Coordinates of C-alpha atoms in Angstrom, one line a residue:
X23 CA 30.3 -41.7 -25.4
X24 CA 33.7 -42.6 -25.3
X25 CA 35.0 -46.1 -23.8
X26 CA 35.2 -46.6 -19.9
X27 CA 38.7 -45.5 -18.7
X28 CA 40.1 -48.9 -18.2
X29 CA 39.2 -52.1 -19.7
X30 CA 36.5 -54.3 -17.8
X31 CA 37.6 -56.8 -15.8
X32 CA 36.0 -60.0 -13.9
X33 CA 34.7 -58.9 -10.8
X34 CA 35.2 -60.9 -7.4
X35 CA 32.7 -61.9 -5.0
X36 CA 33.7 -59.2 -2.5
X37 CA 33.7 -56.7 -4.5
X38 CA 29.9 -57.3 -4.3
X39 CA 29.9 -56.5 -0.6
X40 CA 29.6 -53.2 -0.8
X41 CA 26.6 -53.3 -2.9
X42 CA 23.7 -52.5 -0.4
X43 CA 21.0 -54.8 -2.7
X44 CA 23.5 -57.8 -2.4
X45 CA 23.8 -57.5 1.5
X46 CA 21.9 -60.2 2.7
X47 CA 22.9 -63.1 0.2
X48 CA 25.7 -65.4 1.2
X49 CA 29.2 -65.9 -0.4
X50 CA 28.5 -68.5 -2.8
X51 CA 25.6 -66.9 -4.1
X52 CA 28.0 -63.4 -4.5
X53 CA 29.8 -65.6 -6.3
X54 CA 27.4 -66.8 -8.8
X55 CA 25.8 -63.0 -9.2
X56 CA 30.2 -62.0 -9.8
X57 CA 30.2 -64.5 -12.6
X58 CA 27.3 -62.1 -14.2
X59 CA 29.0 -59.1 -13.8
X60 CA 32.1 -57.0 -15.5
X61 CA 34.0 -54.2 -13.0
X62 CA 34.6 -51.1 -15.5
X63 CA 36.7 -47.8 -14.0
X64 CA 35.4 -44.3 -15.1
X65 CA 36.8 -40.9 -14.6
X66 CA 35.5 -38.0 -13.1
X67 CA 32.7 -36.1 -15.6
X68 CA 32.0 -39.2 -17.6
X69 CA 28.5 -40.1 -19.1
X70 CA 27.9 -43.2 -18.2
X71 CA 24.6 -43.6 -19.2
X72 CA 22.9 -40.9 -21.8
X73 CA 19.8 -39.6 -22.1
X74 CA 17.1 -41.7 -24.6
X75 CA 20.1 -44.5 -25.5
X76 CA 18.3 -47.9 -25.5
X77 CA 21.1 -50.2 -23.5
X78 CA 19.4 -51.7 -20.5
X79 CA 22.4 -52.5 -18.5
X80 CA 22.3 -52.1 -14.6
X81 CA 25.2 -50.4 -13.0
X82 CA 26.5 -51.0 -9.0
X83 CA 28.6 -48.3 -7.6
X84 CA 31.7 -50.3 -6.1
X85 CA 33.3 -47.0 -5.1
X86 CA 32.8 -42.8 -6.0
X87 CA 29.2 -41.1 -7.0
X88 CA 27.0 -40.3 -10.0
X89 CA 24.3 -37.9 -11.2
X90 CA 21.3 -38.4 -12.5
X91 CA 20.3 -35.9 -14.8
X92 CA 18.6 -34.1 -17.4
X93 CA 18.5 -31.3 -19.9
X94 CA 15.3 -29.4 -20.1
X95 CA 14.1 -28.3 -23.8
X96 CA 15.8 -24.6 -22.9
X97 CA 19.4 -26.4 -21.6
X98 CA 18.8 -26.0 -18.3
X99 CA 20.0 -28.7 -16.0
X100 CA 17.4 -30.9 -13.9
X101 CA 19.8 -33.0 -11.4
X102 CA 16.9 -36.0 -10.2
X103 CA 20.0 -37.2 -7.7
X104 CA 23.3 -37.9 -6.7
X105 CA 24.1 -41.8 -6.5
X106 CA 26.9 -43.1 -4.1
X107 CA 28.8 -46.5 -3.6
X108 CA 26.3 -49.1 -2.4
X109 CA 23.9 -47.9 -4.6
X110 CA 22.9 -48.8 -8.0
X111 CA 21.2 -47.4 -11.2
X112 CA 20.3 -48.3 -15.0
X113 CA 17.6 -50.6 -13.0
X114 CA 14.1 -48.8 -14.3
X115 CA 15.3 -49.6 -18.0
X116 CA 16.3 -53.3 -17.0
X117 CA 13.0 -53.7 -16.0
X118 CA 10.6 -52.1 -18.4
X119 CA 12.9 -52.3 -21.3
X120 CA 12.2 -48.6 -21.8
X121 CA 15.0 -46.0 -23.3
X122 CA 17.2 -44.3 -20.6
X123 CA 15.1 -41.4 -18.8
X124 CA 18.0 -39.6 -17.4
X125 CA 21.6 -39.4 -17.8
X126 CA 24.3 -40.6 -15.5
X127 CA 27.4 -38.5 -15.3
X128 CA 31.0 -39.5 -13.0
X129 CA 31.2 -36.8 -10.2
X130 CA 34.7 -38.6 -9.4
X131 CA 36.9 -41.3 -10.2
X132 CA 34.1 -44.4 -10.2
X133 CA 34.2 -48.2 -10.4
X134 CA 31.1 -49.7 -11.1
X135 CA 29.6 -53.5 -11.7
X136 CA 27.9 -53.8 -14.7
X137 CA 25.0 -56.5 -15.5
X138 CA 23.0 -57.1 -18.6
X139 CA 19.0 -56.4 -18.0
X140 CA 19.0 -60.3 -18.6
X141 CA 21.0 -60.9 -15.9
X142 CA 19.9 -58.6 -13.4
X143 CA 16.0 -60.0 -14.1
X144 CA 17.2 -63.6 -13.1
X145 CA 19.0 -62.8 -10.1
X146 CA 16.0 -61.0 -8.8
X147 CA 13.7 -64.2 -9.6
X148 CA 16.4 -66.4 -8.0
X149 CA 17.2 -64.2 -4.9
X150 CA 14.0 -62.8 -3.4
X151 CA 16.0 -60.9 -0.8
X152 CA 17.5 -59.3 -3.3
X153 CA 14.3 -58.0 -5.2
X154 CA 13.0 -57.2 -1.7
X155 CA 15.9 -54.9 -1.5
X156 CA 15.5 -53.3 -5.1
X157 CA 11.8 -52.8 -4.3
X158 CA 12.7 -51.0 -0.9
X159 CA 15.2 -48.9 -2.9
X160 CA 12.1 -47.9 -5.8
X161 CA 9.9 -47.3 -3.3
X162 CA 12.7 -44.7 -1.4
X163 CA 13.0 -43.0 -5.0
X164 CA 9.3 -42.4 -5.8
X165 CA 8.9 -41.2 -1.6
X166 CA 12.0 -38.7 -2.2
X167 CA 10.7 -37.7 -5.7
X168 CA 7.3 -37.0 -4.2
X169 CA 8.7 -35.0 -1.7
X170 CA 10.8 -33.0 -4.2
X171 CA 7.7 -32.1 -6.5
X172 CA 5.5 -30.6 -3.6
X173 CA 8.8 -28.8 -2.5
X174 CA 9.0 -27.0 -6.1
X175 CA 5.2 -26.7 -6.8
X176 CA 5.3 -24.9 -3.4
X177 CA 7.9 -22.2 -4.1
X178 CA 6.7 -19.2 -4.8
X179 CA 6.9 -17.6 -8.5
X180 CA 9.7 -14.8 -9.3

């Protein structure tokens, strides 16, 4: 992977806004969580994130969309989902400590927040609303997932 396509900068309370998991805390607690947290802008078809790598960072779309994906042993391409601003993602490593299960690839020009694992484990023991939200969000995944394997186990064989 090469280097981000700008150099990180600090990253302002508002910019934290637009994060859906950050919603419900109030500005001086943004503020705090900003003070964690480096903005980095990525190009279109950038790999954010790779497949395996051991970094436990969590990412915050400020603005543009990801994928999440995967190559199957033959090279064919498993997309798990697309991620757009509000969202976030890197989150399943932060919390198990476990290599990267997918990787994350710029569909467009992106900005994202970036927080160590560290980091993103103490703001969910300090803000509870906030690990409400990511819970809410993990939940959503493993529904949609669920829904996606009894979609494909259900199509019929060529």
């Amino acid at each position: 992977m090469s280097s981000p396509s700008r150099r990180p900068t600090e990253t302002a309370p508002q910019t934290l806004l637009g994060v859906n998991v950050f919603h419900g805390l109030d500005q001086d607690a943004r503020a705090h969580i900003a003070t964690l947290c480096r903005t980095y802008g990525y190009e279109a078809n950038y790999e954010i994130i790779r497949n395996q790598d051991q970094d436990t960072d969590v990412y915050f779309i400020v603005s543009g969309e990801v994928r999440a994906t995967i190559f199957s042993r033959n090279g064919k391409e498993v997309t798990f989902r697309d991620i757009g601003t509000g969202e976030l993602f890197g989150d399943l490593s932060a919390i198990d400590a476990q290599p990267r299960c997918a990787s994350v690839i710029s569909l467009q020009e992106t900005v994202l927040v970036k927080m160590s694992a560290e980091n993103f484990q103490r703001v969910l023991a300090e803000h509870p609303i906030v690990a409400v939200a990511v819970l809410h969000r993990l939940v959503q995944m493993v529904r949609d997932l669920s829904d996606r394997v009894v979609e494909f186990s259900t199509l019929g064989v060529n």
